[in-house]
mmCIF file of C-alpha atoms in Angstrom:
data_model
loop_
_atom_site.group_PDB
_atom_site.id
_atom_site.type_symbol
_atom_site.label_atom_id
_atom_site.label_comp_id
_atom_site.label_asym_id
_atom_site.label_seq_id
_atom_site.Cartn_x
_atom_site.Cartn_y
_atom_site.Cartn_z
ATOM 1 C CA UNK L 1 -7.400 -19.652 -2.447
ATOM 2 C CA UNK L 2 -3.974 -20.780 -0.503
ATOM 3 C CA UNK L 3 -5.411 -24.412 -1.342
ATOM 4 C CA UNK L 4 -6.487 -24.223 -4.814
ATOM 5 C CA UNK L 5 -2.815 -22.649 -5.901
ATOM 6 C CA UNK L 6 -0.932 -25.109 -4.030
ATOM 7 C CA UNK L 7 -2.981 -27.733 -6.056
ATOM 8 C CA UNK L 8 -1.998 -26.062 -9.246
ATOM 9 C CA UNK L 9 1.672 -25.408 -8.084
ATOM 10 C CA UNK L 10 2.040 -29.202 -6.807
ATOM 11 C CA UNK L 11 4.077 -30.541 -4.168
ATOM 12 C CA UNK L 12 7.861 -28.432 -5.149
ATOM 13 C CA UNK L 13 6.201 -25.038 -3.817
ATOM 14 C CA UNK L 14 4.884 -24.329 -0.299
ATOM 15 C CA UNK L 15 2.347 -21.854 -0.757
ATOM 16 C CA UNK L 16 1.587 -18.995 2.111
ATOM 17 C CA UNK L 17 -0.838 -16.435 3.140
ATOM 18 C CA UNK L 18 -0.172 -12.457 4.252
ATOM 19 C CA UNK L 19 -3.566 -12.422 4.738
ATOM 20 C CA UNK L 20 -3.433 -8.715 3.750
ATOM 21 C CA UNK L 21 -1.033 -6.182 5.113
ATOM 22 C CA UNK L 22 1.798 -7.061 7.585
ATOM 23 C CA UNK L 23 3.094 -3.226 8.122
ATOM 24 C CA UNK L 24 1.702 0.008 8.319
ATOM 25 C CA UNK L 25 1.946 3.222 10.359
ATOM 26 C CA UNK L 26 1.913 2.752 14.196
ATOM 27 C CA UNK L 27 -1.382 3.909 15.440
ATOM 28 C CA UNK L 28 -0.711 6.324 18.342
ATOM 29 C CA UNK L 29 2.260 8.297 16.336
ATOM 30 C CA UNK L 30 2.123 10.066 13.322
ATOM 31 C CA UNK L 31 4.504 7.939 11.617
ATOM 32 C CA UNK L 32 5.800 10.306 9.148
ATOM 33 C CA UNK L 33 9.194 12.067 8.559
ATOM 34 C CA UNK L 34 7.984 15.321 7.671
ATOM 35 C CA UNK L 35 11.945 16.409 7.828
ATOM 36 C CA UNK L 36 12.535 14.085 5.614
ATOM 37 C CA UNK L 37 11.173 13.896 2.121
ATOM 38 C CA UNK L 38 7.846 12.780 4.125
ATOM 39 C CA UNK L 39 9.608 9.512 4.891
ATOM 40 C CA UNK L 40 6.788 6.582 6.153
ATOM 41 C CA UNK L 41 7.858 5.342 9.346
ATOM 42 C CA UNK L 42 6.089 1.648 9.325
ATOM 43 C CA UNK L 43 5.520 -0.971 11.848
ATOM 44 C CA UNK L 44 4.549 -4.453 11.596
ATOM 45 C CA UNK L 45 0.627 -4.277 12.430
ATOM 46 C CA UNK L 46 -0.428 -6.273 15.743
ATOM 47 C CA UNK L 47 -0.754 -9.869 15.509
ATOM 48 C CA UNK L 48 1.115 -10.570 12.415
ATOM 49 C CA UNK L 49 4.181 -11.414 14.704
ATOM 50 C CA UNK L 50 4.188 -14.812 14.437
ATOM 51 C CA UNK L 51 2.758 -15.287 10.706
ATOM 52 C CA UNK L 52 5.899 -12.721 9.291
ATOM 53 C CA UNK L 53 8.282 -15.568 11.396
ATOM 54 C CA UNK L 54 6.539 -18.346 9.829
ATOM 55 C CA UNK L 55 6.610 -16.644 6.464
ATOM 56 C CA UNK L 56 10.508 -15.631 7.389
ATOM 57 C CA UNK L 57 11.796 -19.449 8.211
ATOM 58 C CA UNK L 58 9.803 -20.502 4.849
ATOM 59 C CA UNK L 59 11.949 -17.937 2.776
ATOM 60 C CA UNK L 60 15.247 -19.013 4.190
ATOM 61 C CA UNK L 61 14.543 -22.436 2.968
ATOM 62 C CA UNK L 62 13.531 -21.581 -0.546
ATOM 63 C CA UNK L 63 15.191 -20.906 -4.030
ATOM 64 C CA UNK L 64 13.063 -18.610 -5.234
ATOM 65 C CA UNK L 65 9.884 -16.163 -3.836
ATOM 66 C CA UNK L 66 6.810 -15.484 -5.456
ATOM 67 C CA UNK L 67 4.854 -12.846 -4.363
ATOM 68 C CA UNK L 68 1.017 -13.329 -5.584
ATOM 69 C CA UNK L 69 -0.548 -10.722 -4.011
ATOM 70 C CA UNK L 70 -4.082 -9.135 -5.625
ATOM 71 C CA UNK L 71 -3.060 -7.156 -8.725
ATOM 72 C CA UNK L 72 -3.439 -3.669 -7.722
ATOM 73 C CA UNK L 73 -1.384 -0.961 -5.989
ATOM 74 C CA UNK L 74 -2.555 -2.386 -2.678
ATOM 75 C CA UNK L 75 -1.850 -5.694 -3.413
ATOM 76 C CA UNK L 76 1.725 -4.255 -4.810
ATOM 77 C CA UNK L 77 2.526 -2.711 -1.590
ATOM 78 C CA UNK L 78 1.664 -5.626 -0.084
ATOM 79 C CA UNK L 79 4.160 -7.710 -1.667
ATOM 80 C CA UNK L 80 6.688 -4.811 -1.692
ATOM 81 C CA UNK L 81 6.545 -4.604 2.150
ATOM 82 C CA UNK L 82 6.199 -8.339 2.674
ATOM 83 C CA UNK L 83 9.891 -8.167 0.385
ATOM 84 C CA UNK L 84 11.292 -5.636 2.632
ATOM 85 C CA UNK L 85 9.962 -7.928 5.698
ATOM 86 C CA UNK L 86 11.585 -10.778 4.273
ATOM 87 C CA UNK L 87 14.793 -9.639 2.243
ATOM 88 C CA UNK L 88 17.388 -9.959 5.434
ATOM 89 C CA UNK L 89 15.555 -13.767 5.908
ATOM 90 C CA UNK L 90 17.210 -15.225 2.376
ATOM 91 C CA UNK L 91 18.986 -14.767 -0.071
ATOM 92 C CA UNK L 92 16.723 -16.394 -2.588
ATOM 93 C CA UNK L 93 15.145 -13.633 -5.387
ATOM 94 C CA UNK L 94 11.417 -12.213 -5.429
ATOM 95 C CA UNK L 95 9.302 -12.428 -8.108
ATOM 96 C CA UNK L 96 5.998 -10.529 -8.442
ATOM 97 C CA UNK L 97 3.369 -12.595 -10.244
ATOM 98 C CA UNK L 98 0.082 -11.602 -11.320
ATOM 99 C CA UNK L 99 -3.124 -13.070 -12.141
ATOM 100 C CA UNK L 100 -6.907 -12.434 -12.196
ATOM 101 C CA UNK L 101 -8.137 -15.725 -11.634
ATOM 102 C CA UNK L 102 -7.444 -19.254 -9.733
ATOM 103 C CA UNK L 103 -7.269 -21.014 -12.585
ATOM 104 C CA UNK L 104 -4.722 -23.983 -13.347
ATOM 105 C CA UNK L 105 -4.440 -21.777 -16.375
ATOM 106 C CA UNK L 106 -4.160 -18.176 -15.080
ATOM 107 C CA UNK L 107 -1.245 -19.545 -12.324
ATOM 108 C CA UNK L 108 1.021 -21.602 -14.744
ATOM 109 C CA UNK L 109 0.456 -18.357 -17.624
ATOM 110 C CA UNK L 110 1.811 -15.889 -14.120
ATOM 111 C CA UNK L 111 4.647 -18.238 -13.393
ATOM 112 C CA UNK L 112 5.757 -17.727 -16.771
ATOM 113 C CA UNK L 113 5.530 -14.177 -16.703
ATOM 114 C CA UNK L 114 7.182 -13.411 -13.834
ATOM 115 C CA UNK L 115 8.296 -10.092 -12.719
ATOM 116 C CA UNK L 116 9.627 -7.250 -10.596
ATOM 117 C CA UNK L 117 7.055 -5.091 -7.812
ATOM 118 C CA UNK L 118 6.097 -2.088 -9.799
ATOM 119 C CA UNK L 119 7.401 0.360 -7.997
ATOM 120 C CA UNK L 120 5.034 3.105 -9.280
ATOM 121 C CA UNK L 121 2.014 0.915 -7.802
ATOM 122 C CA UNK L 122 3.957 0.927 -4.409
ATOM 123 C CA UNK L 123 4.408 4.945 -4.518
ATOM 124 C CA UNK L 124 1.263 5.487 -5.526
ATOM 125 C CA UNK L 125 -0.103 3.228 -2.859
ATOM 126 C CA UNK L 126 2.176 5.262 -0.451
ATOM 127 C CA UNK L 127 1.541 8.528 -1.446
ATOM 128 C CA UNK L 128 -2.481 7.936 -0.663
ATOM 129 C CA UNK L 129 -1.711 6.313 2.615
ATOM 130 C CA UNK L 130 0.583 9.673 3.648
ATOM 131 C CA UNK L 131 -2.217 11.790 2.406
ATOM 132 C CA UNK L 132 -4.578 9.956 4.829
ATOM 133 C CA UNK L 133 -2.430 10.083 7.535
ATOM 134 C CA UNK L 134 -1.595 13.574 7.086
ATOM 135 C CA UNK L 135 -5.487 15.007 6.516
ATOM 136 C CA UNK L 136 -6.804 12.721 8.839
ATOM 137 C CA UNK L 137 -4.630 13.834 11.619
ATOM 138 C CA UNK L 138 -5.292 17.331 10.886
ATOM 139 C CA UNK L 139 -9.042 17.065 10.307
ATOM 140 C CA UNK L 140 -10.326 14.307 13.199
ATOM 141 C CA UNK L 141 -9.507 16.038 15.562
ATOM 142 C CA UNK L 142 -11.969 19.211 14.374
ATOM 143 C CA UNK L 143 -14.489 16.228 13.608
ATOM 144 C CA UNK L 144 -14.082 15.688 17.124
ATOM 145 C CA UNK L 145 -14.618 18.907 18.391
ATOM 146 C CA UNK L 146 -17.715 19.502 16.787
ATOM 147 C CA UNK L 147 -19.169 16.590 15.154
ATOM 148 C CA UNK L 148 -18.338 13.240 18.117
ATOM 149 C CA UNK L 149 -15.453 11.920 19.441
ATOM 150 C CA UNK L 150 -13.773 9.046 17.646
ATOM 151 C CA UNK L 151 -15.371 10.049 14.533
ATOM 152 C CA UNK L 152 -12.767 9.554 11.623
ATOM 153 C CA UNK L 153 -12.215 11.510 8.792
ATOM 154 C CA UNK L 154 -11.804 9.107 6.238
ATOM 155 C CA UNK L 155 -9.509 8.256 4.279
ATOM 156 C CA UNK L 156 -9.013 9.488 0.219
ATOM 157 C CA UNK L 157 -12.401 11.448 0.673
ATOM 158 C CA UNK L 158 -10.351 13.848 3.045
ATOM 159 C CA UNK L 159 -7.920 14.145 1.162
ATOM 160 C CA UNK L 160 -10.334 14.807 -1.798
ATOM 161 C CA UNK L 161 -12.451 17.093 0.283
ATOM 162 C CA UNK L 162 -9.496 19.702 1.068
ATOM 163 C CA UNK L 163 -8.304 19.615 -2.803
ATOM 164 C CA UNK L 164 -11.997 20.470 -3.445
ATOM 165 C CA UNK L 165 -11.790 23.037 -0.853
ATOM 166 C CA UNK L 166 -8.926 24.995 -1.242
ATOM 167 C CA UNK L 167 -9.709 25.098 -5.263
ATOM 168 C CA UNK L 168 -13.194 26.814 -3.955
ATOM 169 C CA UNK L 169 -11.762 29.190 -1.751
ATOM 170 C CA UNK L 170 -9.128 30.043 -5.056
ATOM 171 C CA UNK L 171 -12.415 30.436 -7.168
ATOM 172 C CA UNK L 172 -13.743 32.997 -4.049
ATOM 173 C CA UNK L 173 -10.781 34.841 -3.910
ATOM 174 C CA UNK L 174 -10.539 35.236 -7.456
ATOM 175 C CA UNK L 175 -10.737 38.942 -8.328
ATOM 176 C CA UNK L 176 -11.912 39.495 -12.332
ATOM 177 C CA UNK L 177 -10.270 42.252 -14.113
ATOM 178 C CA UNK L 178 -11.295 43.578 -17.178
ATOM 179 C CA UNK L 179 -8.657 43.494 -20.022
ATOM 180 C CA UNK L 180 -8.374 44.010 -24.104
ATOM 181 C CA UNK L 181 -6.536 42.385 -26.540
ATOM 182 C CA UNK L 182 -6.072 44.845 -29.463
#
């Protein structure tokens, strides 16, 4: 893909790969500020040392950054934490673009349209991955207990699972009472 855009773009861009996510939660922590507003607490994931210096030195030397990243909330937290990665690098502006295919087309018609990260993608993103860490943490280790160690919980199905849950266990509790509108 890397390739193919830089073809499109032509020799005035240099043209990068995050190869999917450079930062989430460390691994043997919780990595969340419960205290505070549920605060993530991220980390730059293993091995993506070297490509966020590469990708750090490229910023510094440009005018402008475009983050491409895939058009969904993952893809926008992607871009959002490569940003946040690379904001304190240069003090050239980001611009999110978008597009659905590699086409000569679909690039120049993104460039156009340039942007801001959506910011409601990012949360939303955010709030899931929370939500994971939070169920998972509390539920693996039962799955452990009784099912086999190193099982995981999942991820949004967890989370699912309890809301499904606890709205059951309402419905249980739930007590009828007769009444009469007059």
């Amino acid at each position: 893909k890397m390739k193919t855009v830089k073809k499109f773009l032509g020799a005035n861009y240099t043209v990068e790969a995050s190869n999917g996510h450079v930062r989430d939660f460390p691994k043997s922590q919780f990595g969340i500020d419960v205290d505070n507003d549920f605060e993530p607490k991220y980390i730059t994931i293993r091995g993506k040392g070297e490509l966020l210096a590469k990708l750090r030195k490229e910023a510094k030397k440009a005018d402008k950054v475009y983050l491409a990243t895939d058009p969904d909330r993952e893809g926008e937290a992607i871009s959002w934490h490569l940003a946040e990665v690379l904001d304190k690098s240069t003090k050239a502006p980001f611009y999110r673009v978008s597009f659905h295919e590699i086409t000569r087309g679909a690039i120049e018609r993104a460039m156009q349209e340039k942007g801001e990260i959506n910011r409601n993608l990012v949360d939303a993103q955010q709030a899931r991955r929370v939500l994971d860490r939070i169920v998972g943490y509390q539920v693996s280790p039962l799955l452990w207990s009784r099912v086999e160690k190193g099982s995981s919980a999942g991820r949004v199905q967890s989370v699912a699972l309890r809301l499904v849950v606890e709205r059951e266990r309402a419905i249980g509790a739930f007590t009828p009472e007769e009444y009469w509108v007059f």
